[in-house]
GROMACS .gro file of C-alpha atoms in nm:
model
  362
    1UNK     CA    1  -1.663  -4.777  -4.227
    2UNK     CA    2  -1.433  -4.444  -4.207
    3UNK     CA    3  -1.543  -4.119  -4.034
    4UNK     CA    4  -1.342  -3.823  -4.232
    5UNK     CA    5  -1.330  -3.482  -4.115
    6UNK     CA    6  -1.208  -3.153  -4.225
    7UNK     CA    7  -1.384  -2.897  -4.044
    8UNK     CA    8  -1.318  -2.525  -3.998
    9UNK     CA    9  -1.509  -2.312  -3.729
   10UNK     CA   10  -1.458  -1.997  -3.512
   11UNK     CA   11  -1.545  -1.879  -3.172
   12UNK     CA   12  -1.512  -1.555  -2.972
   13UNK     CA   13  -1.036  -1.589  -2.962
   14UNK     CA   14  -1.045  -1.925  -3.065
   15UNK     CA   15  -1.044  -2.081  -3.419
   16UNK     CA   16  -1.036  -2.469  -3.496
   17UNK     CA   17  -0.890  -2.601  -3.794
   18UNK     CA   18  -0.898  -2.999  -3.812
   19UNK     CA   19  -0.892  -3.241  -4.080
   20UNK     CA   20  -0.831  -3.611  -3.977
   21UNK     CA   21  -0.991  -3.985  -4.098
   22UNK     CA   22  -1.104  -4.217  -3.808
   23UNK     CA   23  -1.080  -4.565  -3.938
   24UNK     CA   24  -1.202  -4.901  -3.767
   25UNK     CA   25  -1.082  -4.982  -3.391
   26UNK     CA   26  -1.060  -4.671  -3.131
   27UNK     CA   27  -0.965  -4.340  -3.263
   28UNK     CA   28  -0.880  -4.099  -2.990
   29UNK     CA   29  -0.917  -3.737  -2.992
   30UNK     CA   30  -0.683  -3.609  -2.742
   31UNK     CA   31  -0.613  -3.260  -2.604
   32UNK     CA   32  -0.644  -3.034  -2.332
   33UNK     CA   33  -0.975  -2.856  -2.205
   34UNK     CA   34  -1.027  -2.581  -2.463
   35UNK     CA   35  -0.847  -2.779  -2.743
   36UNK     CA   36  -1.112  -2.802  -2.927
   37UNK     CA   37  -1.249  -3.181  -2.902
   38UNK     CA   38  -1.596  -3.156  -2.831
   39UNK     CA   39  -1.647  -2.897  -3.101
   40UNK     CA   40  -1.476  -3.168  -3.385
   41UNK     CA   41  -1.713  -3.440  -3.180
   42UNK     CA   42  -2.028  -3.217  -3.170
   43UNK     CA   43  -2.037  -3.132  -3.524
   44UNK     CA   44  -1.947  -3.487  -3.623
   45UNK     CA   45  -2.292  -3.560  -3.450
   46UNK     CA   46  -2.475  -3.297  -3.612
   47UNK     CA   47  -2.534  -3.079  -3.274
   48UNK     CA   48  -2.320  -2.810  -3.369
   49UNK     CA   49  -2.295  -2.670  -3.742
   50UNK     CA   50  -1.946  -2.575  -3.812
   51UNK     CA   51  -1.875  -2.237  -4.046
   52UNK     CA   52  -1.668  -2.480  -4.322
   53UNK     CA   53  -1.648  -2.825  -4.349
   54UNK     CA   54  -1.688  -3.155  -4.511
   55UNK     CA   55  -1.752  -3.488  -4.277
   56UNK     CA   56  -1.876  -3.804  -4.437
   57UNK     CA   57  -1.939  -4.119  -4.226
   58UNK     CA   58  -2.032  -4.348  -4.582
   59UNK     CA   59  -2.250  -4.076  -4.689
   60UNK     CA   60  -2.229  -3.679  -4.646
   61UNK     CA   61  -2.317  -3.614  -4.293
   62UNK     CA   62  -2.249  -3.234  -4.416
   63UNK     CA   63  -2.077  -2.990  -4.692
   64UNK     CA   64  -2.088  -2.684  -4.607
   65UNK     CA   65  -2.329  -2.461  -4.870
   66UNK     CA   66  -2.468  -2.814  -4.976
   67UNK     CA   67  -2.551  -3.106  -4.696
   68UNK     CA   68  -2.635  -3.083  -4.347
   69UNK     CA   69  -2.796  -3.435  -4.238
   70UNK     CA   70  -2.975  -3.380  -3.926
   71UNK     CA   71  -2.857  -3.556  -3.604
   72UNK     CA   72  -3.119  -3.844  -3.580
   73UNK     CA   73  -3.031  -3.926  -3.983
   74UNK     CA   74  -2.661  -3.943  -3.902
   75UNK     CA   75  -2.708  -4.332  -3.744
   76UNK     CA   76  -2.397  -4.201  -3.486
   77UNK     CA   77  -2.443  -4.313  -3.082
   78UNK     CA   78  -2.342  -4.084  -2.845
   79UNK     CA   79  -2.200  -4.114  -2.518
   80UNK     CA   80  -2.159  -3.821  -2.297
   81UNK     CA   81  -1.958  -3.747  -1.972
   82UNK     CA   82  -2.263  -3.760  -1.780
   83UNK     CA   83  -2.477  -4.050  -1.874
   84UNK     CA   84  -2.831  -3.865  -1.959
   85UNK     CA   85  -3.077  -4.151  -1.862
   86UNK     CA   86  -3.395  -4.148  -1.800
   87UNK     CA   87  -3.500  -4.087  -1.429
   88UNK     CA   88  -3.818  -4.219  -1.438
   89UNK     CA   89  -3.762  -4.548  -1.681
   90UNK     CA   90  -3.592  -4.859  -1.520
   91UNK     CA   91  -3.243  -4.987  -1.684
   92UNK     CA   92  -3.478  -5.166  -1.904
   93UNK     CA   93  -3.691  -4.920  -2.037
   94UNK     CA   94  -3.391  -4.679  -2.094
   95UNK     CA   95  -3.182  -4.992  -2.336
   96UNK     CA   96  -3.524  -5.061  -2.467
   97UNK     CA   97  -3.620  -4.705  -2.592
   98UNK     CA   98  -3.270  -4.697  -2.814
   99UNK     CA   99  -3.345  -5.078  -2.884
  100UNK     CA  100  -3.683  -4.932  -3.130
  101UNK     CA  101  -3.459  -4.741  -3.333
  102UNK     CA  102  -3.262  -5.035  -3.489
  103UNK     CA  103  -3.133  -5.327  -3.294
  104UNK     CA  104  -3.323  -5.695  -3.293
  105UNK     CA  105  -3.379  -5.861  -2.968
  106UNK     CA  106  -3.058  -6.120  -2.996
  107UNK     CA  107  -2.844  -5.762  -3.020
  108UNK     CA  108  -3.010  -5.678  -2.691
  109UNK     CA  109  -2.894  -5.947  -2.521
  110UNK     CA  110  -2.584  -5.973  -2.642
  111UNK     CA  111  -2.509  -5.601  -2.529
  112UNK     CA  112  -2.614  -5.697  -2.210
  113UNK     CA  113  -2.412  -5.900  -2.134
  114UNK     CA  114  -2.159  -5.808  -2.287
  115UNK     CA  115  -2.211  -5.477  -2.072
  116UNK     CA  116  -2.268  -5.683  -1.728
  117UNK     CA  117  -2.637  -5.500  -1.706
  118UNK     CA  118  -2.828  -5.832  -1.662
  119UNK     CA  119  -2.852  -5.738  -1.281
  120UNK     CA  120  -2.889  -5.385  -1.303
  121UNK     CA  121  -3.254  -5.445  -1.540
  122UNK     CA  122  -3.502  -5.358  -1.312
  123UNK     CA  123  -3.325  -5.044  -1.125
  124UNK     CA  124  -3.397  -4.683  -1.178
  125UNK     CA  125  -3.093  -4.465  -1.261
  126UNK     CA  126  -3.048  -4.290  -0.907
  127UNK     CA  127  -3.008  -4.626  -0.758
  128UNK     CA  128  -2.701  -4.648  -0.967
  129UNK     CA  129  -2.330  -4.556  -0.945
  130UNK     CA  130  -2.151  -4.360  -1.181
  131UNK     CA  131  -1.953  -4.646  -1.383
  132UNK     CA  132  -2.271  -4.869  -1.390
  133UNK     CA  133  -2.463  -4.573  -1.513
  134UNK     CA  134  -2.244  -4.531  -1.784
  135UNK     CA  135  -2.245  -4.887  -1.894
  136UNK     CA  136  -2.624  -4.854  -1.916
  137UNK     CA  137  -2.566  -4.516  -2.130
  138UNK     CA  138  -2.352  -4.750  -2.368
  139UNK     CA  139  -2.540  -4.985  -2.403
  140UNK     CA  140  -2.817  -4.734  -2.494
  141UNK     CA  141  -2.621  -4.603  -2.775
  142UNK     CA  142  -2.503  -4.948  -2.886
  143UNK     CA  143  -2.855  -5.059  -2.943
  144UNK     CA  144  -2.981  -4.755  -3.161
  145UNK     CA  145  -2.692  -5.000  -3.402
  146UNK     CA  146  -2.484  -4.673  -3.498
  147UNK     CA  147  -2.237  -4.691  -3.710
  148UNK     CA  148  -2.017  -4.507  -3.491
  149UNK     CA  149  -2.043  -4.416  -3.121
  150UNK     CA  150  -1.911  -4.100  -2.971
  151UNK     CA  151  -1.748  -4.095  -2.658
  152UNK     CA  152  -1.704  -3.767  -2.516
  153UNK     CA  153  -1.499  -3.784  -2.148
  154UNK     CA  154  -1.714  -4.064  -2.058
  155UNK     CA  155  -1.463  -4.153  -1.736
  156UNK     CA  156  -1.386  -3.768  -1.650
  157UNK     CA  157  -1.683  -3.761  -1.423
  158UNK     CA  158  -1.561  -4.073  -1.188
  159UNK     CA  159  -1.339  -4.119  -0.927
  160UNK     CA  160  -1.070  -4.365  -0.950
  161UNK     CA  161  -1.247  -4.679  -0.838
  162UNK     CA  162  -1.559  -4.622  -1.067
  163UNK     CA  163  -1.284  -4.512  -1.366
  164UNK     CA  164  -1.119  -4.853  -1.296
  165UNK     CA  165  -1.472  -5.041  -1.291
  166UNK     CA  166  -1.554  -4.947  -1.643
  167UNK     CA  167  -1.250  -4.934  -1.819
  168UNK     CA  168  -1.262  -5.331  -1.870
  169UNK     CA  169  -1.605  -5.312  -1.995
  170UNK     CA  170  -1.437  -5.038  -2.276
  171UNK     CA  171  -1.149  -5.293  -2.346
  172UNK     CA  172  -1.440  -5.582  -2.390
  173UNK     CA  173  -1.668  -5.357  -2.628
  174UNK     CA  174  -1.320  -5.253  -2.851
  175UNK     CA  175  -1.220  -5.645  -2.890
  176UNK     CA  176  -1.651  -5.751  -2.910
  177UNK     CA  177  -1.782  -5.470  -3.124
  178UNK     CA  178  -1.765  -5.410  -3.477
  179UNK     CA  179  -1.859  -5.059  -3.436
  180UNK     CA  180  -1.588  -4.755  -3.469
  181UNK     CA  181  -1.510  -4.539  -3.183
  182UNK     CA  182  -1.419  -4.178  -3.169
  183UNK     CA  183  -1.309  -4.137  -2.842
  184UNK     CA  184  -1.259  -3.807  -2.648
  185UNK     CA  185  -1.016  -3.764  -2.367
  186UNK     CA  186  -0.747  -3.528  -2.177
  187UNK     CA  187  -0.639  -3.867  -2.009
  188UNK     CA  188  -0.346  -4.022  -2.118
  189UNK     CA  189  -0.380  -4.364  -1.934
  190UNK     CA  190  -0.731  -4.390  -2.101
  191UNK     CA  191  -0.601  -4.346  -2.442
  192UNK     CA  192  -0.316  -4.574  -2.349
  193UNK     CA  193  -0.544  -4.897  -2.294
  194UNK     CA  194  -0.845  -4.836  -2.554
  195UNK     CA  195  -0.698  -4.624  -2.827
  196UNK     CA  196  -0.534  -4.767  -3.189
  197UNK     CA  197  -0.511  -4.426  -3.298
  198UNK     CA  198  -0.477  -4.081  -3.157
  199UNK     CA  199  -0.499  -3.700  -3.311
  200UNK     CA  200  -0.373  -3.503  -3.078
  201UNK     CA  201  -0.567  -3.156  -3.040
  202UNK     CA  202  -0.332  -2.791  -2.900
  203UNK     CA  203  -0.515  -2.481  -2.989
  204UNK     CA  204  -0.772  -2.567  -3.221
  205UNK     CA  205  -0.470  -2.745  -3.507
  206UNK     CA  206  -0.381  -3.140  -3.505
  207UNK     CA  207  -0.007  -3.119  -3.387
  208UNK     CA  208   0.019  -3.494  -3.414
  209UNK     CA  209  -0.242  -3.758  -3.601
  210UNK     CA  210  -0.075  -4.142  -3.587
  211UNK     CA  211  -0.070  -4.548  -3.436
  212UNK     CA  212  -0.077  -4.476  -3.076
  213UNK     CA  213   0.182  -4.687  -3.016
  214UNK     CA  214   0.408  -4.401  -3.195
  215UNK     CA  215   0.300  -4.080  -3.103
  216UNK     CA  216   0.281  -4.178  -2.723
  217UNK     CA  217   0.663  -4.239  -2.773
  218UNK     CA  218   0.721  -3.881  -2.956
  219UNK     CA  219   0.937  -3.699  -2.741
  220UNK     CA  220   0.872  -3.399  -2.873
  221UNK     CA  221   0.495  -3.431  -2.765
  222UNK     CA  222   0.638  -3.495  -2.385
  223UNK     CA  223   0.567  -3.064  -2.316
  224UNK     CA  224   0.204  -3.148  -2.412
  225UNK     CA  225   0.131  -3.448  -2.240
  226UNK     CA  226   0.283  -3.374  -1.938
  227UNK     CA  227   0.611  -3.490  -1.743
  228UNK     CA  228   0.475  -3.677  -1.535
  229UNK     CA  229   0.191  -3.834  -1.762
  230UNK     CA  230   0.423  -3.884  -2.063
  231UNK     CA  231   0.484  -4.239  -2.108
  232UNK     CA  232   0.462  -4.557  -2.420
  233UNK     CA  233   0.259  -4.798  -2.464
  234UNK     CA  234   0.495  -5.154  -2.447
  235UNK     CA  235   0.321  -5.474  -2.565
  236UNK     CA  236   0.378  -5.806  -2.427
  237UNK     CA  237   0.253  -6.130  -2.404
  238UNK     CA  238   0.195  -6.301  -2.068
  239UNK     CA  239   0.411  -6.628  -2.030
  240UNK     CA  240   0.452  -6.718  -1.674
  241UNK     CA  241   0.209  -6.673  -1.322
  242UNK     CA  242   0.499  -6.709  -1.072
  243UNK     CA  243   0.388  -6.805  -0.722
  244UNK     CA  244   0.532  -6.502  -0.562
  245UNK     CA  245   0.317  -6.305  -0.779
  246UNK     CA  246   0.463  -6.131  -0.984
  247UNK     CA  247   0.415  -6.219  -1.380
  248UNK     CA  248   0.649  -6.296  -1.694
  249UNK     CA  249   0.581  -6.106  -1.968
  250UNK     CA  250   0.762  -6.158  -2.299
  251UNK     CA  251   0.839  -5.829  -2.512
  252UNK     CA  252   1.010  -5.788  -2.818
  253UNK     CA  253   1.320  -5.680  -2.644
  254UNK     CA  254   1.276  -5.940  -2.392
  255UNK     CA  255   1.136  -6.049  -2.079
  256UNK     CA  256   0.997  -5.790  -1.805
  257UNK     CA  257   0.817  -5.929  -1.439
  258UNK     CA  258   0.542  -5.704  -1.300
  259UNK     CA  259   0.268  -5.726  -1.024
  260UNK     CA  260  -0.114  -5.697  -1.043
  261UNK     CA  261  -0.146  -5.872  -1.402
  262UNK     CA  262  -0.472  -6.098  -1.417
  263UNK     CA  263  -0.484  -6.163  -1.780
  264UNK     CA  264  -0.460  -6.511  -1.872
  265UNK     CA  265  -0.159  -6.730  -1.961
  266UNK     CA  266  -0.091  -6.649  -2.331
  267UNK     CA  267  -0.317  -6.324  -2.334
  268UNK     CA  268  -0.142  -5.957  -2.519
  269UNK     CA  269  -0.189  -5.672  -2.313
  270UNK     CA  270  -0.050  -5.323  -2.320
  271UNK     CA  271   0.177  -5.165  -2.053
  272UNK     CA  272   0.203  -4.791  -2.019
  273UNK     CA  273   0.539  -4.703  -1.891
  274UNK     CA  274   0.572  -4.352  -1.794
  275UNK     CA  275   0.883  -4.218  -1.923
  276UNK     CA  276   0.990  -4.065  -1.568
  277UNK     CA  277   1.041  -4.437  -1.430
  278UNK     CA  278   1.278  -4.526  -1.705
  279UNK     CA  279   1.683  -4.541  -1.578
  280UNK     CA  280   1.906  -4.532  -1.830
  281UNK     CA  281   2.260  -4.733  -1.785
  282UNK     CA  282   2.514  -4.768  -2.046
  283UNK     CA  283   2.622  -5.125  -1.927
  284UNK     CA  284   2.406  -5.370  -1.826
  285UNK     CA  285   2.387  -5.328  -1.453
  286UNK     CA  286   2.439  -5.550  -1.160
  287UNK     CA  287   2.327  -5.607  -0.783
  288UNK     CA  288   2.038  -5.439  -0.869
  289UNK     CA  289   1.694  -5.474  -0.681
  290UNK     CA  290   1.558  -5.372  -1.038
  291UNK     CA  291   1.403  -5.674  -1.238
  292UNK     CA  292   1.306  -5.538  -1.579
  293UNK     CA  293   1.686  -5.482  -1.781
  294UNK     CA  294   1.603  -5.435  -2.158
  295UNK     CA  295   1.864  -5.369  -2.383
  296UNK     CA  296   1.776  -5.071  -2.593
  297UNK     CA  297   1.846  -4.807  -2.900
  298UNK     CA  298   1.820  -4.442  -2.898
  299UNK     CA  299   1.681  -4.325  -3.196
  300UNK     CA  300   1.565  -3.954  -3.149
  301UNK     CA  301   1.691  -3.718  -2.836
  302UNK     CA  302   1.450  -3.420  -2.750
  303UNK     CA  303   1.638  -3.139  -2.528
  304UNK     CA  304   1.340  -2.919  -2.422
  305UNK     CA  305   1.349  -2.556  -2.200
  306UNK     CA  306   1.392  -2.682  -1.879
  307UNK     CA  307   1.632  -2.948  -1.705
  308UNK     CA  308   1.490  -3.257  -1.818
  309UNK     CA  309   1.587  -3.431  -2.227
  310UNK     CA  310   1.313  -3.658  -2.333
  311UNK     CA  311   1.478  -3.963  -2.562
  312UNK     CA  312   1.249  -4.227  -2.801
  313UNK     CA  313   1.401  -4.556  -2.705
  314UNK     CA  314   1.381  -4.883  -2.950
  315UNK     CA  315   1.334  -5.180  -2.728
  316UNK     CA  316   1.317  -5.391  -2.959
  317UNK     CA  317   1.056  -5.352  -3.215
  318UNK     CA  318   0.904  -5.149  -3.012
  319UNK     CA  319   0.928  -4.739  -2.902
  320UNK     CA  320   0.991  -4.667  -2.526
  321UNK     CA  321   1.058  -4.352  -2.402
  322UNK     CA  322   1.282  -4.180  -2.115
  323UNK     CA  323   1.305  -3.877  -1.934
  324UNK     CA  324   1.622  -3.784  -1.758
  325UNK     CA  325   1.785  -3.486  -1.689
  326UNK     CA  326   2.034  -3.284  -1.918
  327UNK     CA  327   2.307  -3.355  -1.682
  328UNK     CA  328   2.270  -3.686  -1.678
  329UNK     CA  329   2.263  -3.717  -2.067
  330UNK     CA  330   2.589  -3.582  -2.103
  331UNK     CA  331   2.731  -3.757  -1.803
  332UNK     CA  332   2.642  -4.070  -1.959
  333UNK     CA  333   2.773  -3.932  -2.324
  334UNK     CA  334   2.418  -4.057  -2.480
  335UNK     CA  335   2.371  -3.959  -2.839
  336UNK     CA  336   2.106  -4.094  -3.108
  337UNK     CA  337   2.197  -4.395  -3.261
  338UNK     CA  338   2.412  -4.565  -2.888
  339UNK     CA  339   2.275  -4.898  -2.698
  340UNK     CA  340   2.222  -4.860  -2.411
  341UNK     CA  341   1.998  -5.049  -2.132
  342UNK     CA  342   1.659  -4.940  -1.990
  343UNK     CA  343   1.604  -5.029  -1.660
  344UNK     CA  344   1.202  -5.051  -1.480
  345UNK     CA  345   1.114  -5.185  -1.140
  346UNK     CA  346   0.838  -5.435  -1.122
  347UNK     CA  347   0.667  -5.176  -0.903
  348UNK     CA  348   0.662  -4.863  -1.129
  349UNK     CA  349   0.410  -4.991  -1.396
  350UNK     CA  350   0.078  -4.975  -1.204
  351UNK     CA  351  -0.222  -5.238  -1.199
  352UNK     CA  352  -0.422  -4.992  -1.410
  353UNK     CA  353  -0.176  -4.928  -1.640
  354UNK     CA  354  -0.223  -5.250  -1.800
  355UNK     CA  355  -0.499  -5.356  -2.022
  356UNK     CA  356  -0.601  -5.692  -1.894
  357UNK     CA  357  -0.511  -5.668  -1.578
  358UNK     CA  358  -0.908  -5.713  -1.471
  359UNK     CA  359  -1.166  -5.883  -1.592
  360UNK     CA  360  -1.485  -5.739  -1.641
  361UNK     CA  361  -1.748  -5.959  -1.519
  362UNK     CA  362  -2.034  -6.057  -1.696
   0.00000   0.00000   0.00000
């Protein structure tokens, strides 16, 4: 099942003009408040009608002049940034009103579970936190059995710990569910662990639609995202649990030891590696307290306004990318197309930077 939009619509300054296809997996709809991401989302739902568009979700969910399928024909789940439950039903009675509009009782237990809820049942919403209240707002919207679920900033209302709570529970439901995702976020280390493919939103127009995996390493996306939130998404598979804890991981350009990884022996995760914590050396250094030494390719420099050049890195088969400063580029003598050798302390890549690194309970 493929969600397509093309959708035109126009507010007071501000005009949106999107046309994208979200396939199976985790589609992410990135952007900046006021990019225009919870229009696209709202009138993919059916809550907003747009002035022009077409969106189909295996039938015509609306064509402008023609079709406009009201929100509870649409079979779409939504999941908003604040969870929306019912105050005075129990856990229960909130999974069990979505449960009458289309899942069977084995679905509701599987969901459950698969959700950690099982202890939560019998509590009212107040006595909840925020990440447990919206794991019981998922599961809500997983057991009306949409065939997609909307996920509009459902983190951006938690603090770190809660953020960091629930995030497993996301990486469980992508790998468990069959269901496509169109997720909504301004936050790149979200996209990072649960996305497979990104459309990036800047002033109402898609300036990039692609495998997250490549435009995360897009230099030329680095002003958007941020300096200091620009960073790729390296895979690897966990080979080693050393006793001094830190873990070897096995990439495509070879082998990198980090801390805080709990996957299991065996298990592929993602790393995010910000591009800031990427050195740059153009012989493989030595005496360094520095672990991680990849030899790598660069394939595309990006000189922006200001100080700093942003450069797309193959490690491998797969894209890193750096950010160093101008001086330093030409110090070095880097152009597209040298080896060179990437260089990323064990410390740099944060526990919650990796997918896998917890285990959501069940």
């Amino acid at each position: 099942m493929s969600l397509r939009v093309a959708l035109r619509h126009a507010f007071d300054g501000f005009g949106l003009d999107v046309a994208f296809t979200a396939g199976p997996g985790v589609t992410a709809l990135f952007g900046r408040s006021g990019a225009g991401k919870t229009t696209v989302v709202n009138a993919v739902a059916g809550l907003l009608r747009p002035d022009h568009a077409d969106i189909a979700l295996g039938q015509t969910l609306f064509d402008s002049g023609t079709t406009h399928l009201p929100p509870n024909k649409r079979r779409i789940g939504y999941v908003f940034q604040d969870a929306r439950l019912f105050p005075h039903l129990s856990v229960a009675e909130n999974l069990d009103y979505a449960a009458r509009f289309g899942a069977r009782a084995k679905n509701r237990d599987q969901i459950v579970a698969l959700l950690g809820l099982g202890d939560l049942l019998g509590r009212r919403p107040a006595t909840l936190s925020g990440g447990q209240k919206q794991r019981v707002a998922l599961g809500r919207a997983l057991l009306s059995a949409p065939q997609l679920l909307l996920m509009d900033e459902p983190l951006a209302a938690l603090d770190a710990p809660r953020k960091a709570e629930i995030l497993p529970y996301l990486e469980r439901l992508k790998a468990e569910s069959a269901v496509p995702i169109l997720y909504v976020s301004h936050a790149l280390d979200e996209v990072a662990r649960l996305a497979d493919r990104i459309v990036v939103l800047d002033g109402g127009r898609i300036r990039a639609d692609g495998p997250v995996f490549d435009v995360l390493a897009d230099p030329e996306l680095v002003p958007l995202f941020g300096v200091r939130e620009a960073g790729a998404i390296l895979p690897a598979t966990v080979t080693e649990r050393a006793a001094d804890g830190l873990t070897r991981l096995t990439t495509s350009a070879g082998d990198v030891h980090l801390m805080g990884v709990h996957a299991a022996q065996g298990d592929t995760i993602r790393l995010r590696v910000l591009a800031q914590d990427v050195m740059l050396s153009r012989t493989r250094p030595d005496g360094l307290s520095a672990l991680n030494i990849l030899p790598v390719r660069i394939s595309h420099i990006y000189k922006g306004d200001g100080p700093g050049v942003a450069l797309r890195l193959m490690a491998g088969d797969d894209p890193l990318l750096a950010r160093i400063t101008a001086r330093a580029l030409a110090y070095l003598d880097l152009s597209e197309g040298d080896e060179c050798f990437a260089i990323l302390k064990a410390s740099s890549v944060a526990p919650t930077a990796i997918s896998g690194a917890q285990t959501a309970p069940v």
